GROMACS .gro file of C-alpha atoms in nm:
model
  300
    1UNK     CA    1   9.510   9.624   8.225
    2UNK     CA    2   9.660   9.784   8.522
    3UNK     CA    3  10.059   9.799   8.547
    4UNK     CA    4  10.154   9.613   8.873
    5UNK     CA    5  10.526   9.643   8.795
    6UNK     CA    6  10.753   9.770   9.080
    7UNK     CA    7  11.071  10.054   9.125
    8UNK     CA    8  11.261   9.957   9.440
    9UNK     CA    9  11.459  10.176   9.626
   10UNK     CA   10  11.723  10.025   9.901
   11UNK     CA   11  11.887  10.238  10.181
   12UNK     CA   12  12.284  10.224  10.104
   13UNK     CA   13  12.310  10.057  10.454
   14UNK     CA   14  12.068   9.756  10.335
   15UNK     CA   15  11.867   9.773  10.629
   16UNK     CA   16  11.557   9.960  10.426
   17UNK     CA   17  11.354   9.895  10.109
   18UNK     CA   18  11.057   9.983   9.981
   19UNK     CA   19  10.831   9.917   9.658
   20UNK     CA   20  10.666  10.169   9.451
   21UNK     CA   21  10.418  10.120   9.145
   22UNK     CA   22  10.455  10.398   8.894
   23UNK     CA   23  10.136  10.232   8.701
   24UNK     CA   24   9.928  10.225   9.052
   25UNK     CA   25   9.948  10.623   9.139
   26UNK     CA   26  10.286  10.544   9.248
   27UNK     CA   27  10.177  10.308   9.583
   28UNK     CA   28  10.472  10.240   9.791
   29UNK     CA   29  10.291   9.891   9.837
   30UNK     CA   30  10.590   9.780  10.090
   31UNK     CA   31  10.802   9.896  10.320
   32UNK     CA   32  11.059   9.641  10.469
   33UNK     CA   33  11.331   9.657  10.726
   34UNK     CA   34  11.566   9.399  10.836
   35UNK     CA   35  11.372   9.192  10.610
   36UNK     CA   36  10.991   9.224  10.808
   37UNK     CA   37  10.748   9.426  10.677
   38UNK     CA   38  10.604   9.726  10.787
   39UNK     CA   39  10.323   9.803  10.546
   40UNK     CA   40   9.983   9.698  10.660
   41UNK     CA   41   9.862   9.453  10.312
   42UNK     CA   42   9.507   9.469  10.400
   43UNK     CA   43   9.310   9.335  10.072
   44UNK     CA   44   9.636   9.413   9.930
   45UNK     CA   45   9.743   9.558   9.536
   46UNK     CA   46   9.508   9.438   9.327
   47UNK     CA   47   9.193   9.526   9.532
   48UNK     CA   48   9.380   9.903   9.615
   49UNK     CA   49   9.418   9.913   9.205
   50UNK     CA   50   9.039   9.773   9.113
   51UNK     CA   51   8.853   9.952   9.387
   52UNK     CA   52   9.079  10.199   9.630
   53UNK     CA   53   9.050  10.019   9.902
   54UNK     CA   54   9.360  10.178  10.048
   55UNK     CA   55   9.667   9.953  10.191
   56UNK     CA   56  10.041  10.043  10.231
   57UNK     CA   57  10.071  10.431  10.160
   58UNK     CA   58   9.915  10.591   9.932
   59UNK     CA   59   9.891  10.884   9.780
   60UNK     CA   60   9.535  11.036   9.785
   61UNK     CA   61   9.471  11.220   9.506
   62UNK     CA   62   9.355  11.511   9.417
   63UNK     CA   63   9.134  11.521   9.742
   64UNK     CA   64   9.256  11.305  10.067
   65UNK     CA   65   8.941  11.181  10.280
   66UNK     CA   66   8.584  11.244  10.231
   67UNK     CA   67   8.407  11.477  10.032
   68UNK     CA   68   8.036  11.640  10.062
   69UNK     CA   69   7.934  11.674   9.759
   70UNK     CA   70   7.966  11.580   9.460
   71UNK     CA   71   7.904  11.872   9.201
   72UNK     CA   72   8.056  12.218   9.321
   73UNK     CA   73   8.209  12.514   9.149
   74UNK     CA   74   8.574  12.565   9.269
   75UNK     CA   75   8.843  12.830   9.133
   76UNK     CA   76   8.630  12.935   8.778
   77UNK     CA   77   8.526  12.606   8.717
   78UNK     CA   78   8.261  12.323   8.796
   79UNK     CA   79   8.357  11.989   8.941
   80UNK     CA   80   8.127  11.705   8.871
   81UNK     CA   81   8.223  11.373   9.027
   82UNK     CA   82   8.033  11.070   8.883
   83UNK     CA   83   7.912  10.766   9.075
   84UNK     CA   84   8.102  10.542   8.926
   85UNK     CA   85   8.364  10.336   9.164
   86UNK     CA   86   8.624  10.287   8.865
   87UNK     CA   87   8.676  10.572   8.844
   88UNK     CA   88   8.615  10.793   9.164
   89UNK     CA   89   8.654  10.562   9.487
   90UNK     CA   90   8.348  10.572   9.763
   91UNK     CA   91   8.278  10.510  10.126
   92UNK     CA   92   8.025  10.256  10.233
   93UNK     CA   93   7.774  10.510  10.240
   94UNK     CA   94   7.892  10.675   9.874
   95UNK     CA   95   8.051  10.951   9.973
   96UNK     CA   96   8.331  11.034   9.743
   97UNK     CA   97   8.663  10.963   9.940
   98UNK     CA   98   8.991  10.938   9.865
   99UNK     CA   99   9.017  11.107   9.512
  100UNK     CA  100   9.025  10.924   9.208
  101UNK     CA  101   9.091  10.574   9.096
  102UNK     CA  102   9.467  10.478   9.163
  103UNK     CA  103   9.446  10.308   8.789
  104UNK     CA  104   9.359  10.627   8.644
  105UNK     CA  105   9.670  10.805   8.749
  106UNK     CA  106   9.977  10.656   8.582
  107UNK     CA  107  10.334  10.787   8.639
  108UNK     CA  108  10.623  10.795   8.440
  109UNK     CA  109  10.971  10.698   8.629
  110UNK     CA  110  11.236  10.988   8.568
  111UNK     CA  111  11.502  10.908   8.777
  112UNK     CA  112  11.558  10.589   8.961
  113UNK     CA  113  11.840  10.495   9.161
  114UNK     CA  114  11.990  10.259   9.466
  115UNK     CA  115  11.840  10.462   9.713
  116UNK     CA  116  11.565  10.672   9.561
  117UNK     CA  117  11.305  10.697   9.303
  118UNK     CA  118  11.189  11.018   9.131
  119UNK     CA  119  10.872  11.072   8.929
  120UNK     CA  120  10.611  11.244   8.753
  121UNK     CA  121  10.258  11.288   8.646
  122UNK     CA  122  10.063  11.471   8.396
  123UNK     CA  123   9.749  11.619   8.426
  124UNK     CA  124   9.628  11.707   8.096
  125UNK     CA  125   9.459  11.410   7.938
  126UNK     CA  126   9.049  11.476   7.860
  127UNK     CA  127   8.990  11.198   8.164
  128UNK     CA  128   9.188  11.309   8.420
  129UNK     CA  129   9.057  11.668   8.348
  130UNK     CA  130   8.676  11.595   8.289
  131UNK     CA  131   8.714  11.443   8.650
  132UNK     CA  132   8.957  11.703   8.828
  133UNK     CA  133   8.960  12.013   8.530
  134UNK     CA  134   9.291  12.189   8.665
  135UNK     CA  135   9.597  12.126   8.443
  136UNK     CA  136   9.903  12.089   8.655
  137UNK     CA  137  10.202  11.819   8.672
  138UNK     CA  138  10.291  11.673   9.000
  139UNK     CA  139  10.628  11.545   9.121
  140UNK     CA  140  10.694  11.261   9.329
  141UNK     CA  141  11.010  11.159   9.528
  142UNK     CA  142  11.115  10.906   9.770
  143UNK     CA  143  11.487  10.872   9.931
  144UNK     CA  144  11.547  10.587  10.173
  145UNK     CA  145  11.798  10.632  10.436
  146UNK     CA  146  11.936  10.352  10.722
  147UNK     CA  147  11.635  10.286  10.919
  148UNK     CA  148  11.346  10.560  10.712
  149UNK     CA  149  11.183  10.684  10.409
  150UNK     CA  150  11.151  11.026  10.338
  151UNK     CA  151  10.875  11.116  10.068
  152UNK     CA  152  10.781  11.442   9.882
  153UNK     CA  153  10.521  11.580   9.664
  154UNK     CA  154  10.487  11.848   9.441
  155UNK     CA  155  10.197  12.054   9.266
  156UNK     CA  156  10.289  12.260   8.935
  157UNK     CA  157  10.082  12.498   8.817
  158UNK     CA  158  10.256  12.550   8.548
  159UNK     CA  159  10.037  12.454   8.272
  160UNK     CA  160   9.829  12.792   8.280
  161UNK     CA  161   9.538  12.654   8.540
  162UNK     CA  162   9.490  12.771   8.867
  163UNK     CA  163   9.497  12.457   9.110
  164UNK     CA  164   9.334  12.343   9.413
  165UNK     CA  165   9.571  12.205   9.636
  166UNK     CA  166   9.371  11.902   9.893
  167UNK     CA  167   9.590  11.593   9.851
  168UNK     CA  168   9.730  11.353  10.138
  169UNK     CA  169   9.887  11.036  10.212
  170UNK     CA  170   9.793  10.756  10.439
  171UNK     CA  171  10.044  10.496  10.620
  172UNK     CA  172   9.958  10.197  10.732
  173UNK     CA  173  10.231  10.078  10.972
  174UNK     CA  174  10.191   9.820  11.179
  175UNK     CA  175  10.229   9.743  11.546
  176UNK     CA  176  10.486   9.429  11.422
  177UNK     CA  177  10.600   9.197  11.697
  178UNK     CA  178  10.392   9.312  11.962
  179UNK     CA  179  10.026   9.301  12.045
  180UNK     CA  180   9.768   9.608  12.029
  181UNK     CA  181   9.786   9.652  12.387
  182UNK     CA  182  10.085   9.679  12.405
  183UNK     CA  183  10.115   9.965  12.190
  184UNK     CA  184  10.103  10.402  12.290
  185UNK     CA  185  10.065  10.673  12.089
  186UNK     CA  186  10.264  11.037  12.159
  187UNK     CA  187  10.036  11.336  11.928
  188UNK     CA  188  10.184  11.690  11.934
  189UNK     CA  189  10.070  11.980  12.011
  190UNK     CA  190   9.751  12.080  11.755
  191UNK     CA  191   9.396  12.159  11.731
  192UNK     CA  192   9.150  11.884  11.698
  193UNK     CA  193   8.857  11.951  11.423
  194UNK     CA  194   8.526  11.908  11.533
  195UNK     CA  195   8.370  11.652  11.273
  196UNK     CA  196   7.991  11.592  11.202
  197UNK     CA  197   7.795  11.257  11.170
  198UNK     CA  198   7.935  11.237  10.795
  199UNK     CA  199   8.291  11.282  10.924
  200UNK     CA  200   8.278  11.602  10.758
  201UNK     CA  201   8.489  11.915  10.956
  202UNK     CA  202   8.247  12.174  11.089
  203UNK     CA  203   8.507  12.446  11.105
  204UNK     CA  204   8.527  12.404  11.465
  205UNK     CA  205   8.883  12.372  11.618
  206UNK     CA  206   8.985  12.256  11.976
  207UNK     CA  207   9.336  12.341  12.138
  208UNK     CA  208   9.481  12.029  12.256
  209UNK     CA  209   9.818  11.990  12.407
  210UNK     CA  210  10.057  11.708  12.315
  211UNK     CA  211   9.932  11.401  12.475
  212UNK     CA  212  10.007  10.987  12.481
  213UNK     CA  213   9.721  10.754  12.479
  214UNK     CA  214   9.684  10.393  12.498
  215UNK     CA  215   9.593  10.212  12.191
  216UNK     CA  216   9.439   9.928  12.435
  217UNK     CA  217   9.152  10.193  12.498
  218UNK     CA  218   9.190  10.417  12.255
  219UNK     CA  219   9.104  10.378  11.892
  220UNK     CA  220   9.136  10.663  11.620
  221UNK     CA  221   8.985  10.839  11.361
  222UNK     CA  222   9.047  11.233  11.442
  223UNK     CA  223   9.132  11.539  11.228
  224UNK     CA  224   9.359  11.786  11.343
  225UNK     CA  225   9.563  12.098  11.229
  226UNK     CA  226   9.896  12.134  11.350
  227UNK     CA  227  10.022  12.374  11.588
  228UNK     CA  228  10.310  12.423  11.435
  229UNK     CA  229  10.470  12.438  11.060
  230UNK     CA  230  10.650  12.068  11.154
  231UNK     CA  231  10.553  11.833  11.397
  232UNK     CA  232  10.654  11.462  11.495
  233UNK     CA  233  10.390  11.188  11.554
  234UNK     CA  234  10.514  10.864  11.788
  235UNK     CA  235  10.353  10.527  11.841
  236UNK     CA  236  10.537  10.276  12.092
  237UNK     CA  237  10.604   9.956  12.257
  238UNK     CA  238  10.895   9.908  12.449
  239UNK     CA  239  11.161   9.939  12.243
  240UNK     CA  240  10.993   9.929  11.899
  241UNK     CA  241  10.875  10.268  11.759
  242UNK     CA  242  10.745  10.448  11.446
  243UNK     CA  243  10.785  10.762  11.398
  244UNK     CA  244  10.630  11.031  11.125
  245UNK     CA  245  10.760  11.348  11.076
  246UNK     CA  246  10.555  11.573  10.892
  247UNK     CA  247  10.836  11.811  10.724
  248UNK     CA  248  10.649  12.115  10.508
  249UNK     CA  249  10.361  12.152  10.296
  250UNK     CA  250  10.125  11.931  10.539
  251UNK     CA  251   9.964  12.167  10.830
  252UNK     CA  252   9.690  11.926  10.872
  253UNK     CA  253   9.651  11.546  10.967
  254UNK     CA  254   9.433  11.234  10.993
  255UNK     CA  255   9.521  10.961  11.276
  256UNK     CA  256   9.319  10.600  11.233
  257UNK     CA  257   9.340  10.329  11.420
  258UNK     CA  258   8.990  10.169  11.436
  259UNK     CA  259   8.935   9.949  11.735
  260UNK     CA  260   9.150   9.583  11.700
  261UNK     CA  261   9.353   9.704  11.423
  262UNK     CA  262   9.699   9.560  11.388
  263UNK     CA  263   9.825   9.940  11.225
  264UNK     CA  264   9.804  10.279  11.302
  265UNK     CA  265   9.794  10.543  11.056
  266UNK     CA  266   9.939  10.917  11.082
  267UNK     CA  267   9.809  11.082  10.803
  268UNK     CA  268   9.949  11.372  10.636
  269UNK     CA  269   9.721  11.651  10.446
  270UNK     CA  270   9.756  11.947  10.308
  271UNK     CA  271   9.409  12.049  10.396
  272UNK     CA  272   9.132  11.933  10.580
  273UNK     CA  273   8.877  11.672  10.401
  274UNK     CA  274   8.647  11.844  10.194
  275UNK     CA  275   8.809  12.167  10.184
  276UNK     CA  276   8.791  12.147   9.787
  277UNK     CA  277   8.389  12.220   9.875
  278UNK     CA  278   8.442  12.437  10.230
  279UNK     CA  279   8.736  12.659  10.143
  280UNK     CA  280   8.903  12.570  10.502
  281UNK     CA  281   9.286  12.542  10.489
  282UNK     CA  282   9.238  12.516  10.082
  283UNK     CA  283   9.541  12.638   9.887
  284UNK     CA  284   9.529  12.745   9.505
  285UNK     CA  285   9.808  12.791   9.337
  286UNK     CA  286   9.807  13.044   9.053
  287UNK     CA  287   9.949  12.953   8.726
  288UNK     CA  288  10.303  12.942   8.793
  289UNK     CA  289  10.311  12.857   9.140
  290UNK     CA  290  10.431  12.513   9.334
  291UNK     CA  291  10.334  12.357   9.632
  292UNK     CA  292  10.606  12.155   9.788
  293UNK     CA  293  10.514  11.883  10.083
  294UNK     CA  294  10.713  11.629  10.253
  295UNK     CA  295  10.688  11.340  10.531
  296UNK     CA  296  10.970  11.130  10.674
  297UNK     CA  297  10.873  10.753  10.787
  298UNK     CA  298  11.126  10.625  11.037
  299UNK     CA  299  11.125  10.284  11.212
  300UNK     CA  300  11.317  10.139  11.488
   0.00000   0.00000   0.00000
């Protein structure tokens, strides 16, 4: 039975807390300020534990997004994804997406305090590598600070395996306390990737200045690499705004916001989806290596 027990961090102001589940592939399943939430619940934990069907943010792991395939030989060694949904989660169509089963991935808690929570997983056990066969550890840490949470991750390769590097996260915030149509969003500077009918990257990239558009005619699901090694992405109404800063470790990113949606979600990624299978914007660490990434959540 899956662990649904919570570590809570709270800023040292009050004014921020958030939820994580260590035994859920450490979920921050809620994200509350000045007591209102901020987390879009969707079909909420239990259905994000039983099926990945994602809600709050999580971490997508060890691939963010979709992939193409589901056998392919990457860094020495063959990957061989099964079909089944307990274990690797799907798309509508049964496209691998989103990496493995959040039940499957089970942190232990190393540090937990007022304001933060530290912790760390193992990749070693004959499931996790018959699914993803790289041994590595990865680190996780969140820090809350008056008004925003700040989260990192980090890849180890220090357990003698080269490792593919393809992981993500994906808010949900919501638009709270004012309608859709109500709301803008500011992108940065980037280049947008050209996606197929599979929502696959092509390899083609378009320049595209910063721009602001309209969530009451826009909606949102677009791939792009950043222009730059940090960058800031804004959504607005009136005097209520969200932003995410992408900090290092994550030059690529996913926006959704599908069309009557009541969240918007700034993605970050450390590659493109299915890089594990087209090599585009893929890092492998050699044994010995790290791969530090960060995002900062703020909300006013």
């Amino acid at each position: 039975m899956t662990d649904h027990a919570t570590v809570s961090a709270v800023s040292a102001d009050g004014s921020i807390r958030a939820e994580l589940v260590p035994g859920v592939n450490m979920i921050c399943c809620s994200l509350r300020i000045a007591g209102g939430e901020r987390l879009a619940q969707r079909t909420g934990l239990d259905a994000y534990a039983a099926q990945g069907s994602t809600m709050g943010i999580p971490l997508l792991y060890p691939w963010a997004n979709r992939l193409g395939a589901r056998q392919f030989r990457l860094a020495g060694k063959s990957v061989n994804l099964p079909t089944d949904p307990t274990r690797i989660h799907q798309d509508g169509e049964g496209t691998p997406l989103h990496g493995l089963a959040p039940s499957l991935m089970v942190w232990e808690v190393t540090e937990s305090g007022v304001a933060h929570a530290n912790a760390a997983l193992q990749w070693d056990s004959p499931e996790l590598l018959e699914l993803f066969p790289f041994a590595h550890r990865v680190f996780y840490e969140a820090e809350l600070e008056a008004g925003s949470l700040t989260v990192h991750a980090t890849v180890d390769a220090s357990l003698g395996d080269p490792v593919p590097v393809s992981f993500g996260f994906h808010p949900y915030l919501l638009l709270a306390g004012a309608p859709r149509s109500a709301w803008e969003v500011r992108l940065p500077r980037c280049r947008q990737l050209e996606l197929d009918a599979r929502m696959l990257p092509t390899g083609a990239r378009m320049e595209v200045d910063a721009s602001t558009a309209a969530l009451a005619t826009r909606a949102f699901d677009d791939a792009y690499e950043l222009a730059d090694a940090t960058a800031t992405f804004i959504a607005r109404a009136g005097d209520r705004r969200i932003t995410v800063e992408f900090l290092e470790g994550f030059p690529f990113a996913q926006v959704f916001s599908p069309p009557g949606a009541d969240f918007v979600c700034f993605e970050p990624m450390t590659a493109p989806a299915n890089a594990l299978i087209s090599g585009d914007g893929l890092i492998v660490l050699e044994p010995g290596q790290q791969h530090r990434a960060g995002f900062r959540v703020t909300l006013r």
